Amino acid sequence: METVFTPWQSLAGGALIGVAATLLMLSLGRIFGATGILSGLISPGPSQDRLWRLALLLGMVSGPLAVLLLTGQMPVVQVPVSAPMLVIGGLAVGVGVTYGSGCTSGHGVCGLARLSPRSLMAVLTFMIATAATVYVLRHVIGV
Amino acid sequence: MRLLSTYLIGLIFGVGISISGMANPAKVLNFFDFAGTWDPSLAFVMGGAVIVTFIGYRLVLARSRPIFGEGFGLPANSTIDLRLVGGSALFGVGWGIAGFCPGGALPALGTGRWEVLLFVAALMAGIWLAKYFQSLGRASTANS
């Protein structure tokens, strides 16, 4: 499935992600990681700690609606993947980010911005693994 | 006040993800498909996010403490081990299969698409499963 190259829109979106990561550090002193937010919500811990994660999650989920209000259009979500693949992929991502202690936001944005060698290693590893997986699925198996 | 500002920070993140293309699996998978329908947009997302955060963190971390907290909770762990590399590799395989990462999928929930719900449900199950395995590991180490 072809997609349109959107350098400026992607750069602006990326900058907003950076603004959000900076503001979370400024207000709560926390790394903005989607993995940490989800893990904190489903594991036992102090309820006050769960409350800010819930507020952050609700804000994230409101993002597409805000875009709809501002532009009159819902963000484009094209899923060229079957339901079983979504489930297998979701399980692998969930187990992987828990053992790897982070994902694109935690390691990729916040970790790289902190010049953390651990995060750089994580990012290089998952980027290579993702590219290899896409290559095998699309060009070797032909899904 | 604290929760309202946290909600607004999530909203900024959600808008950023929505317009960047990170919530669109077709775009994510095309970024990695160098041999096929390559779309380099995601490099601009990462670039923009890392540059802004790099500058922002330098300004914020010069303060003695955050506005609503006692101190900055920066990860102290710096070890590169099999757990980090293996976990990240498995995450990459999953990302390549589904096209959604956690940071992209959570805001995408707001579109109400069933595919996102299905992915996030599997993602939560995966996190829960890994935490269960980890607790088993800790228990067996404690017993031996």
PDB file of C-alpha atoms in Angstrom:
ATOM      1  CA  MET A   1       0.000   0.000   0.000  1.00  0.00           C
ATOM      2  CA  GLU A   2       1.523   3.339  -1.118  1.00  0.00           C
ATOM      3  CA  THR A   3       1.610   6.286   1.286  1.00  0.00           C
ATOM      4  CA  VAL A   4       2.348   9.959   0.601  1.00  0.00           C
ATOM      5  CA  PHE A   5       5.696  11.418   1.763  1.00  0.00           C
ATOM      6  CA  THR A   6       4.847  14.122   4.360  1.00  0.00           C
ATOM      7  CA  PRO A   7       8.122  15.682   5.593  1.00  0.00           C
ATOM      8  CA  TRP A   8       6.731  18.934   7.045  1.00  0.00           C
ATOM      9  CA  GLN A   9       3.686  17.412   8.670  1.00  0.00           C
ATOM     10  CA  SER A  10       5.814  14.627  10.170  1.00  0.00           C
ATOM     11  CA  LEU A  11       8.415  17.125  11.379  1.00  0.00           C
ATOM     12  CA  ALA A  12       5.689  19.255  13.023  1.00  0.00           C
ATOM     13  CA  GLY A  13       4.144  16.159  14.627  1.00  0.00           C
ATOM     14  CA  GLY A  14       7.568  15.084  15.865  1.00  0.00           C
ATOM     15  CA  ALA A  15       8.196  18.544  17.338  1.00  0.00           C
ATOM     16  CA  LEU A  16       4.869  18.335  19.242  1.00  0.00           C
ATOM     17  CA  ILE A  17       5.892  14.914  20.582  1.00  0.00           C
ATOM     18  CA  GLY A  18       9.114  16.565  21.788  1.00  0.00           C
ATOM     19  CA  VAL A  19       7.158  19.405  23.408  1.00  0.00           C
ATOM     20  CA  ALA A  20       4.992  16.865  25.264  1.00  0.00           C
ATOM     21  CA  ALA A  21       8.061  14.902  26.434  1.00  0.00           C
ATOM     22  CA  THR A  22       9.696  18.128  27.671  1.00  0.00           C
ATOM     23  CA  LEU A  23       6.540  19.313  29.472  1.00  0.00           C
ATOM     24  CA  LEU A  24       6.090  15.961  31.255  1.00  0.00           C
ATOM     25  CA  MET A  25       9.662  16.197  32.543  1.00  0.00           C
ATOM     26  CA  LEU A  26       9.044  19.812  33.590  1.00  0.00           C
ATOM     27  CA  SER A  27       5.788  19.105  35.443  1.00  0.00           C
ATOM     28  CA  LEU A  28       6.162  15.596  36.879  1.00  0.00           C
ATOM     29  CA  GLY A  29       9.860  14.868  36.320  1.00  0.00           C
ATOM     30  CA  ARG A  30       8.993  11.758  34.300  1.00  0.00           C
ATOM     31  CA  ILE A  31      10.180  10.158  31.075  1.00  0.00           C
ATOM     32  CA  PHE A  32       7.400  10.074  28.449  1.00  0.00           C
ATOM     33  CA  GLY A  33       7.206   6.391  27.575  1.00  0.00           C
ATOM     34  CA  ALA A  34       4.071   4.663  26.304  1.00  0.00           C
ATOM     35  CA  THR A  35       5.380   1.361  27.685  1.00  0.00           C
ATOM     36  CA  GLY A  36       5.822   2.781  31.193  1.00  0.00           C
ATOM     37  CA  ILE A  37       2.381   4.385  31.118  1.00  0.00           C
ATOM     38  CA  LEU A  38       0.678   1.113  30.162  1.00  0.00           C
ATOM     39  CA  SER A  39       2.750  -1.037  32.545  1.00  0.00           C
ATOM     40  CA  GLY A  40       2.023   1.332  35.416  1.00  0.00           C
ATOM     41  CA  LEU A  41      -1.707   1.151  34.699  1.00  0.00           C
ATOM     42  CA  ILE A  42      -1.969  -2.635  34.811  1.00  0.00           C
ATOM     43  CA  SER A  43       0.484  -3.459  37.597  1.00  0.00           C
ATOM     44  CA  PRO A  44      -0.199  -3.040  41.306  1.00  0.00           C
ATOM     45  CA  GLY A  45       1.092   0.202  42.771  1.00  0.00           C
ATOM     46  CA  PRO A  46       0.006   3.370  44.580  1.00  0.00           C
ATOM     47  CA  SER A  47      -3.324   4.610  43.162  1.00  0.00           C
ATOM     48  CA  GLN A  48      -2.099   8.209  42.966  1.00  0.00           C
ATOM     49  CA  ASP A  49       0.627   7.031  40.631  1.00  0.00           C
ATOM     50  CA  ARG A  50      -1.984   5.363  38.441  1.00  0.00           C
ATOM     51  CA  LEU A  51      -4.085   8.548  38.288  1.00  0.00           C
ATOM     52  CA  TRP A  52      -1.594  10.685  36.368  1.00  0.00           C
ATOM     53  CA  ARG A  53      -0.954   7.817  33.957  1.00  0.00           C
ATOM     54  CA  LEU A  54      -4.692   7.604  33.327  1.00  0.00           C
ATOM     55  CA  ALA A  55      -4.876  11.389  32.738  1.00  0.00           C
ATOM     56  CA  LEU A  56      -1.968  11.163  30.292  1.00  0.00           C
ATOM     57  CA  LEU A  57      -3.588   8.232  28.477  1.00  0.00           C
ATOM     58  CA  LEU A  58      -6.930  10.051  28.207  1.00  0.00           C
ATOM     59  CA  GLY A  59      -5.099  13.053  26.760  1.00  0.00           C
ATOM     60  CA  MET A  60      -3.348  10.839  24.200  1.00  0.00           C
ATOM     61  CA  VAL A  61      -6.623   9.207  23.155  1.00  0.00           C
ATOM     62  CA  SER A  62      -8.199  12.678  22.726  1.00  0.00           C
ATOM     63  CA  GLY A  63      -5.484  13.554  20.164  1.00  0.00           C
ATOM     64  CA  PRO A  64      -7.318  12.332  17.039  1.00  0.00           C
ATOM     65  CA  LEU A  65     -10.543  14.076  18.161  1.00  0.00           C
ATOM     66  CA  ALA A  66      -8.661  17.357  18.601  1.00  0.00           C
ATOM     67  CA  VAL A  67      -7.267  16.933  15.076  1.00  0.00           C
ATOM     68  CA  LEU A  68     -10.818  16.282  13.833  1.00  0.00           C
ATOM     69  CA  LEU A  69     -12.055  19.482  15.521  1.00  0.00           C
ATOM     70  CA  LEU A  70      -9.158  21.576  14.199  1.00  0.00           C
ATOM     71  CA  THR A  71      -8.997  20.296  10.627  1.00  0.00           C
ATOM     72  CA  GLY A  72     -12.394  18.675  10.072  1.00  0.00           C
ATOM     73  CA  GLN A  73     -10.687  15.377   9.305  1.00  0.00           C
ATOM     74  CA  MET A  74      -9.869  12.324  11.395  1.00  0.00           C
ATOM     75  CA  PRO A  75      -6.173  11.318  11.190  1.00  0.00           C
ATOM     76  CA  VAL A  76      -5.577   8.691   8.492  1.00  0.00           C
ATOM     77  CA  VAL A  77      -5.165   5.160   9.862  1.00  0.00           C
ATOM     78  CA  GLN A  78      -4.589   2.538   7.147  1.00  0.00           C
ATOM     79  CA  VAL A  79      -4.136  -1.021   8.402  1.00  0.00           C
ATOM     80  CA  PRO A  80      -2.683  -3.302   5.712  1.00  0.00           C
ATOM     81  CA  VAL A  81      -2.444  -6.129   8.262  1.00  0.00           C
ATOM     82  CA  SER A  82      -4.825  -9.021   9.059  1.00  0.00           C
ATOM     83  CA  ALA A  83      -6.433  -9.488  12.492  1.00  0.00           C
ATOM     84  CA  PRO A  84      -4.279 -12.525  13.475  1.00  0.00           C
ATOM     85  CA  MET A  85      -1.135 -10.561  12.574  1.00  0.00           C
ATOM     86  CA  LEU A  86      -2.316  -7.658  14.746  1.00  0.00           C
ATOM     87  CA  VAL A  87      -2.712 -10.062  17.681  1.00  0.00           C
ATOM     88  CA  ILE A  88       0.655 -11.800  17.138  1.00  0.00           C
ATOM     89  CA  GLY A  89       2.363  -8.430  16.626  1.00  0.00           C
ATOM     90  CA  GLY A  90       0.688  -6.940  19.706  1.00  0.00           C
ATOM     91  CA  LEU A  91       1.756  -9.849  21.919  1.00  0.00           C
ATOM     92  CA  ALA A  92       5.348  -9.676  20.632  1.00  0.00           C
ATOM     93  CA  VAL A  93       5.463  -5.904  21.143  1.00  0.00           C
ATOM     94  CA  GLY A  94       4.048  -6.238  24.688  1.00  0.00           C
ATOM     95  CA  VAL A  95       6.546  -8.907  25.781  1.00  0.00           C
ATOM     96  CA  GLY A  96       9.407  -7.157  23.947  1.00  0.00           C
ATOM     97  CA  VAL A  97       8.916  -3.681  25.402  1.00  0.00           C
ATOM     98  CA  THR A  98       8.574  -5.097  28.913  1.00  0.00           C
ATOM     99  CA  TYR A  99      11.909  -6.940  28.704  1.00  0.00           C
ATOM    100  CA  GLY A 100      13.510  -4.114  26.715  1.00  0.00           C
ATOM    101  CA  SER A 101      12.203  -1.500  29.220  1.00  0.00           C
ATOM    102  CA  GLY A 102      10.879   0.863  26.572  1.00  0.00           C
ATOM    103  CA  CYS A 103       9.723   1.567  23.051  1.00  0.00           C
ATOM    104  CA  THR A 104       9.821   4.316  20.422  1.00  0.00           C
ATOM    105  CA  SER A 105       8.812   7.058  22.867  1.00  0.00           C
ATOM    106  CA  GLY A 106      10.773   6.039  25.980  1.00  0.00           C
ATOM    107  CA  HIS A 107      13.999   4.855  24.323  1.00  0.00           C
ATOM    108  CA  GLY A 108      13.560   6.438  20.889  1.00  0.00           C
ATOM    109  CA  VAL A 109      12.657   9.997  21.886  1.00  0.00           C
ATOM    110  CA  CYS A 110      13.472  10.521  25.583  1.00  0.00           C
ATOM    111  CA  GLY A 111      16.448   8.132  25.773  1.00  0.00           C
ATOM    112  CA  LEU A 112      18.156   9.430  22.622  1.00  0.00           C
ATOM    113  CA  ALA A 113      17.577  13.032  23.772  1.00  0.00           C
ATOM    114  CA  ARG A 114      19.378  12.113  27.028  1.00  0.00           C
ATOM    115  CA  LEU A 115      22.191  10.547  24.948  1.00  0.00           C
ATOM    116  CA  SER A 116      21.689   7.265  26.817  1.00  0.00           C
ATOM    117  CA  PRO A 117      23.882   4.467  25.342  1.00  0.00           C
ATOM    118  CA  ARG A 118      21.344   1.906  26.592  1.00  0.00           C
ATOM    119  CA  SER A 119      18.567   3.605  24.636  1.00  0.00           C
ATOM    120  CA  LEU A 120      20.745   3.939  21.530  1.00  0.00           C
ATOM    121  CA  MET A 121      21.393   0.190  21.683  1.00  0.00           C
ATOM    122  CA  ALA A 122      17.652  -0.495  22.098  1.00  0.00           C
ATOM    123  CA  VAL A 123      16.723   1.787  19.178  1.00  0.00           C
ATOM    124  CA  LEU A 124      19.339   0.312  16.813  1.00  0.00           C
ATOM    125  CA  THR A 125      18.193  -3.202  17.783  1.00  0.00           C
ATOM    126  CA  PHE A 126      14.490  -2.639  17.220  1.00  0.00           C
ATOM    127  CA  MET A 127      14.993  -0.625  14.025  1.00  0.00           C
ATOM    128  CA  ILE A 128      17.077  -3.432  12.487  1.00  0.00           C
ATOM    129  CA  ALA A 129      14.630  -6.096  13.714  1.00  0.00           C
ATOM    130  CA  THR A 130      11.651  -4.161  12.319  1.00  0.00           C
ATOM    131  CA  ALA A 131      13.272  -3.608   8.920  1.00  0.00           C
ATOM    132  CA  ALA A 132      14.297  -7.290   8.739  1.00  0.00           C
ATOM    133  CA  THR A 133      10.760  -8.401   9.661  1.00  0.00           C
ATOM    134  CA  VAL A 134       9.141  -6.142   7.053  1.00  0.00           C
ATOM    135  CA  TYR A 135      11.615  -7.377   4.419  1.00  0.00           C
ATOM    136  CA  VAL A 136      10.970 -11.040   5.183  1.00  0.00           C
ATOM    137  CA  LEU A 137       7.174 -10.628   5.367  1.00  0.00           C
ATOM    138  CA  ARG A 138       6.834  -8.509   2.217  1.00  0.00           C
ATOM    139  CA  HIS A 139       9.627  -9.695  -0.054  1.00  0.00           C
ATOM    140  CA  VAL A 140      10.469 -13.256   1.022  1.00  0.00           C
ATOM    141  CA  ILE A 141       7.123 -14.680   2.192  1.00  0.00           C
ATOM    142  CA  GLY A 142       5.070 -12.152   0.258  1.00  0.00           C
ATOM    143  CA  VAL A 143       2.275 -11.381   2.764  1.00  0.00           C
TER     144      VAL A 143
ATOM    145  CA  MET B   1      -4.252  21.274  38.364  1.00  0.00           C
ATOM    146  CA  ARG B   2      -1.625  18.547  38.202  1.00  0.00           C
ATOM    147  CA  LEU B   3      -3.983  16.104  36.508  1.00  0.00           C
ATOM    148  CA  LEU B   4      -5.354  18.737  34.112  1.00  0.00           C
ATOM    149  CA  SER B   5      -1.865  19.670  32.943  1.00  0.00           C
ATOM    150  CA  THR B   6      -0.977  15.970  32.610  1.00  0.00           C
ATOM    151  CA  TYR B   7      -4.111  15.506  30.478  1.00  0.00           C
ATOM    152  CA  LEU B   8      -3.070  18.450  28.262  1.00  0.00           C
ATOM    153  CA  ILE B   9       0.459  17.040  27.875  1.00  0.00           C
ATOM    154  CA  GLY B  10      -1.087  13.740  26.741  1.00  0.00           C
ATOM    155  CA  LEU B  11      -3.270  15.704  24.318  1.00  0.00           C
ATOM    156  CA  ILE B  12      -0.246  17.482  22.783  1.00  0.00           C
ATOM    157  CA  PHE B  13       1.443  14.089  22.387  1.00  0.00           C
ATOM    158  CA  GLY B  14      -1.729  12.613  20.864  1.00  0.00           C
ATOM    159  CA  VAL B  15      -2.055  15.450  18.341  1.00  0.00           C
ATOM    160  CA  GLY B  16       1.666  15.135  17.492  1.00  0.00           C
ATOM    161  CA  ILE B  17       1.367  11.382  16.911  1.00  0.00           C
ATOM    162  CA  SER B  18      -1.825  11.843  14.879  1.00  0.00           C
ATOM    163  CA  ILE B  19      -0.400  14.384  12.425  1.00  0.00           C
ATOM    164  CA  SER B  20       3.064  12.791  12.255  1.00  0.00           C
ATOM    165  CA  GLY B  21       1.910   9.507  10.729  1.00  0.00           C
ATOM    166  CA  MET B  22       3.106   7.311  13.623  1.00  0.00           C
ATOM    167  CA  ALA B  23      -0.489   6.199  14.244  1.00  0.00           C
ATOM    168  CA  ASN B  24      -0.795   4.940  10.667  1.00  0.00           C
ATOM    169  CA  PRO B  25       0.579   1.375  10.270  1.00  0.00           C
ATOM    170  CA  ALA B  26       0.747   1.695   6.467  1.00  0.00           C
ATOM    171  CA  LYS B  27       3.122   4.650   6.845  1.00  0.00           C
ATOM    172  CA  VAL B  28       5.169   2.961   9.576  1.00  0.00           C
ATOM    173  CA  LEU B  29       5.611  -0.246   7.568  1.00  0.00           C
ATOM    174  CA  ASN B  30       6.513   1.736   4.434  1.00  0.00           C
ATOM    175  CA  PHE B  31       9.260   3.527   6.359  1.00  0.00           C
ATOM    176  CA  PHE B  32      10.918   0.147   6.857  1.00  0.00           C
ATOM    177  CA  ASP B  33      10.184  -1.147   3.348  1.00  0.00           C
ATOM    178  CA  PHE B  34      13.338   0.099   1.592  1.00  0.00           C
ATOM    179  CA  ALA B  35      12.981  -2.586  -1.070  1.00  0.00           C
ATOM    180  CA  GLY B  36       9.359  -1.657  -1.811  1.00  0.00           C
ATOM    181  CA  THR B  37       7.013   1.287  -1.225  1.00  0.00           C
ATOM    182  CA  TRP B  38       9.528   3.324   0.852  1.00  0.00           C
ATOM    183  CA  ASP B  39       8.187   6.435   2.634  1.00  0.00           C
ATOM    184  CA  PRO B  40      10.916   8.287   4.633  1.00  0.00           C
ATOM    185  CA  SER B  41       8.427  10.466   6.593  1.00  0.00           C
ATOM    186  CA  LEU B  42       9.081   8.760   9.929  1.00  0.00           C
ATOM    187  CA  ALA B  43      12.705   9.906   9.956  1.00  0.00           C
ATOM    188  CA  PHE B  44      11.318  13.439  10.213  1.00  0.00           C
ATOM    189  CA  VAL B  45       9.123  12.456  13.180  1.00  0.00           C
ATOM    190  CA  MET B  46      12.068  11.018  15.088  1.00  0.00           C
ATOM    191  CA  GLY B  47      14.333  13.897  14.080  1.00  0.00           C
ATOM    192  CA  GLY B  48      11.861  16.587  15.168  1.00  0.00           C
ATOM    193  CA  ALA B  49      10.995  14.818  18.426  1.00  0.00           C
ATOM    194  CA  VAL B  50      14.598  14.106  19.466  1.00  0.00           C
ATOM    195  CA  ILE B  51      15.887  17.623  18.657  1.00  0.00           C
ATOM    196  CA  VAL B  52      13.060  19.350  20.572  1.00  0.00           C
ATOM    197  CA  THR B  53      13.384  16.954  23.534  1.00  0.00           C
ATOM    198  CA  PHE B  54      17.188  17.313  23.584  1.00  0.00           C
ATOM    199  CA  ILE B  55      16.908  21.107  23.870  1.00  0.00           C
ATOM    200  CA  GLY B  56      13.883  20.925  26.195  1.00  0.00           C
ATOM    201  CA  TYR B  57      15.542  18.467  28.598  1.00  0.00           C
ATOM    202  CA  ARG B  58      18.654  20.675  28.853  1.00  0.00           C
ATOM    203  CA  LEU B  59      16.488  23.611  29.910  1.00  0.00           C
ATOM    204  CA  VAL B  60      14.244  21.618  32.258  1.00  0.00           C
ATOM    205  CA  LEU B  61      16.973  19.559  33.943  1.00  0.00           C
ATOM    206  CA  ALA B  62      18.817  22.768  34.855  1.00  0.00           C
ATOM    207  CA  ARG B  63      16.029  23.302  37.428  1.00  0.00           C
ATOM    208  CA  SER B  64      16.368  21.862  40.913  1.00  0.00           C
ATOM    209  CA  ARG B  65      13.086  19.938  40.673  1.00  0.00           C
ATOM    210  CA  PRO B  66       9.952  19.524  38.521  1.00  0.00           C
ATOM    211  CA  ILE B  67       6.885  21.711  39.147  1.00  0.00           C
ATOM    212  CA  PHE B  68       4.691  18.991  40.683  1.00  0.00           C
ATOM    213  CA  GLY B  69       7.307  16.539  41.951  1.00  0.00           C
ATOM    214  CA  GLU B  70      10.121  16.064  44.422  1.00  0.00           C
ATOM    215  CA  GLY B  71      12.803  15.217  41.870  1.00  0.00           C
ATOM    216  CA  PHE B  72      13.523  14.073  38.336  1.00  0.00           C
ATOM    217  CA  GLY B  73      12.953  10.344  37.796  1.00  0.00           C
ATOM    218  CA  LEU B  74      15.698   9.572  35.290  1.00  0.00           C
ATOM    219  CA  PRO B  75      16.553   5.923  34.621  1.00  0.00           C
ATOM    220  CA  ALA B  76      19.710   5.013  36.533  1.00  0.00           C
ATOM    221  CA  ASN B  77      20.215   1.657  34.807  1.00  0.00           C
ATOM    222  CA  SER B  78      22.926   1.862  32.143  1.00  0.00           C
ATOM    223  CA  THR B  79      23.694  -1.821  31.585  1.00  0.00           C
ATOM    224  CA  ILE B  80      23.386  -3.187  28.070  1.00  0.00           C
ATOM    225  CA  ASP B  81      22.428  -6.826  28.528  1.00  0.00           C
ATOM    226  CA  LEU B  82      20.629  -9.677  26.800  1.00  0.00           C
ATOM    227  CA  ARG B  83      17.343  -8.615  28.379  1.00  0.00           C
ATOM    228  CA  LEU B  84      17.537  -5.165  26.734  1.00  0.00           C
ATOM    229  CA  VAL B  85      18.718  -6.416  23.337  1.00  0.00           C
ATOM    230  CA  GLY B  86      16.450  -9.482  23.224  1.00  0.00           C
ATOM    231  CA  GLY B  87      13.416  -7.485  24.362  1.00  0.00           C
ATOM    232  CA  SER B  88      14.095  -4.717  21.843  1.00  0.00           C
ATOM    233  CA  ALA B  89      14.577  -7.256  19.042  1.00  0.00           C
ATOM    234  CA  LEU B  90      11.258  -8.926  19.882  1.00  0.00           C
ATOM    235  CA  PHE B  91       9.586  -5.501  19.971  1.00  0.00           C
ATOM    236  CA  GLY B  92      11.023  -4.805  16.506  1.00  0.00           C
ATOM    237  CA  VAL B  93       9.666  -8.089  15.134  1.00  0.00           C
ATOM    238  CA  GLY B  94       6.211  -7.288  16.556  1.00  0.00           C
ATOM    239  CA  TRP B  95       6.327  -3.728  15.209  1.00  0.00           C
ATOM    240  CA  GLY B  96       7.237  -5.086  11.777  1.00  0.00           C
ATOM    241  CA  ILE B  97       4.345  -7.576  11.895  1.00  0.00           C
ATOM    242  CA  ALA B  98       1.600  -5.236  13.134  1.00  0.00           C
ATOM    243  CA  GLY B  99       2.827  -1.757  12.132  1.00  0.00           C
ATOM    244  CA  PHE B 100       1.708  -0.297  15.464  1.00  0.00           C
ATOM    245  CA  CYS B 101       4.070   0.656  18.305  1.00  0.00           C
ATOM    246  CA  PRO B 102       2.689   1.503  21.787  1.00  0.00           C
ATOM    247  CA  GLY B 103       3.234   5.256  21.381  1.00  0.00           C
ATOM    248  CA  GLY B 104       1.447   5.235  18.039  1.00  0.00           C
ATOM    249  CA  ALA B 105      -1.383   2.887  18.991  1.00  0.00           C
ATOM    250  CA  LEU B 106      -2.535   4.605  22.219  1.00  0.00           C
ATOM    251  CA  PRO B 107      -3.485   7.903  20.519  1.00  0.00           C
ATOM    252  CA  ALA B 108      -4.901   5.889  17.582  1.00  0.00           C
ATOM    253  CA  LEU B 109      -7.442   4.401  20.032  1.00  0.00           C
ATOM    254  CA  GLY B 110      -9.211   7.753  19.728  1.00  0.00           C
ATOM    255  CA  THR B 111     -10.109   7.009  16.102  1.00  0.00           C
ATOM    256  CA  GLY B 112     -12.330   4.191  17.395  1.00  0.00           C
ATOM    257  CA  ARG B 113     -10.974   1.699  14.846  1.00  0.00           C
ATOM    258  CA  TRP B 114     -11.418  -1.960  15.852  1.00  0.00           C
ATOM    259  CA  GLU B 115      -7.936  -2.822  14.544  1.00  0.00           C
ATOM    260  CA  VAL B 116      -6.369  -0.476  17.106  1.00  0.00           C
ATOM    261  CA  LEU B 117      -8.471  -1.941  19.931  1.00  0.00           C
ATOM    262  CA  LEU B 118      -7.431  -5.457  18.926  1.00  0.00           C
ATOM    263  CA  PHE B 119      -3.748  -4.497  18.815  1.00  0.00           C
ATOM    264  CA  VAL B 120      -3.841  -2.661  22.168  1.00  0.00           C
ATOM    265  CA  ALA B 121      -5.656  -5.603  23.818  1.00  0.00           C
ATOM    266  CA  ALA B 122      -2.913  -7.972  22.568  1.00  0.00           C
ATOM    267  CA  LEU B 123      -0.261  -5.446  23.651  1.00  0.00           C
ATOM    268  CA  MET B 124      -1.664  -5.281  27.202  1.00  0.00           C
ATOM    269  CA  ALA B 125      -1.844  -9.099  27.293  1.00  0.00           C
ATOM    270  CA  GLY B 126       1.817  -9.245  26.202  1.00  0.00           C
ATOM    271  CA  ILE B 127       2.901  -6.789  28.909  1.00  0.00           C
ATOM    272  CA  TRP B 128       0.933  -8.708  31.524  1.00  0.00           C
ATOM    273  CA  LEU B 129       2.403 -12.022  30.349  1.00  0.00           C
ATOM    274  CA  ALA B 130       5.987 -10.688  30.452  1.00  0.00           C
ATOM    275  CA  LYS B 131       5.447  -9.275  33.946  1.00  0.00           C
ATOM    276  CA  TYR B 132       4.064 -12.653  35.039  1.00  0.00           C
ATOM    277  CA  PHE B 133       7.147 -14.457  33.640  1.00  0.00           C
ATOM    278  CA  GLN B 134       9.408 -11.919  35.329  1.00  0.00           C
ATOM    279  CA  SER B 135       7.683 -12.448  38.698  1.00  0.00           C
ATOM    280  CA  LEU B 136       8.082 -16.244  38.284  1.00  0.00           C
ATOM    281  CA  GLY B 137      11.778 -15.708  37.566  1.00  0.00           C
ATOM    282  CA  ARG B 138      12.170 -13.572  40.675  1.00  0.00           C
ATOM    283  CA  ALA B 139      10.319 -16.126  42.813  1.00  0.00           C
ATOM    284  CA  SER B 140      12.506 -19.033  41.638  1.00  0.00           C
ATOM    285  CA  THR B 141      15.691 -17.022  42.233  1.00  0.00           C
ATOM    286  CA  ALA B 142      14.456 -16.186  45.718  1.00  0.00           C
ATOM    287  CA  ASN B 143      13.723 -19.843  46.471  1.00  0.00           C
ATOM    288  CA  SER B 144      17.021 -21.274  45.284  1.00  0.00           C
TER     289      SER B 144
END
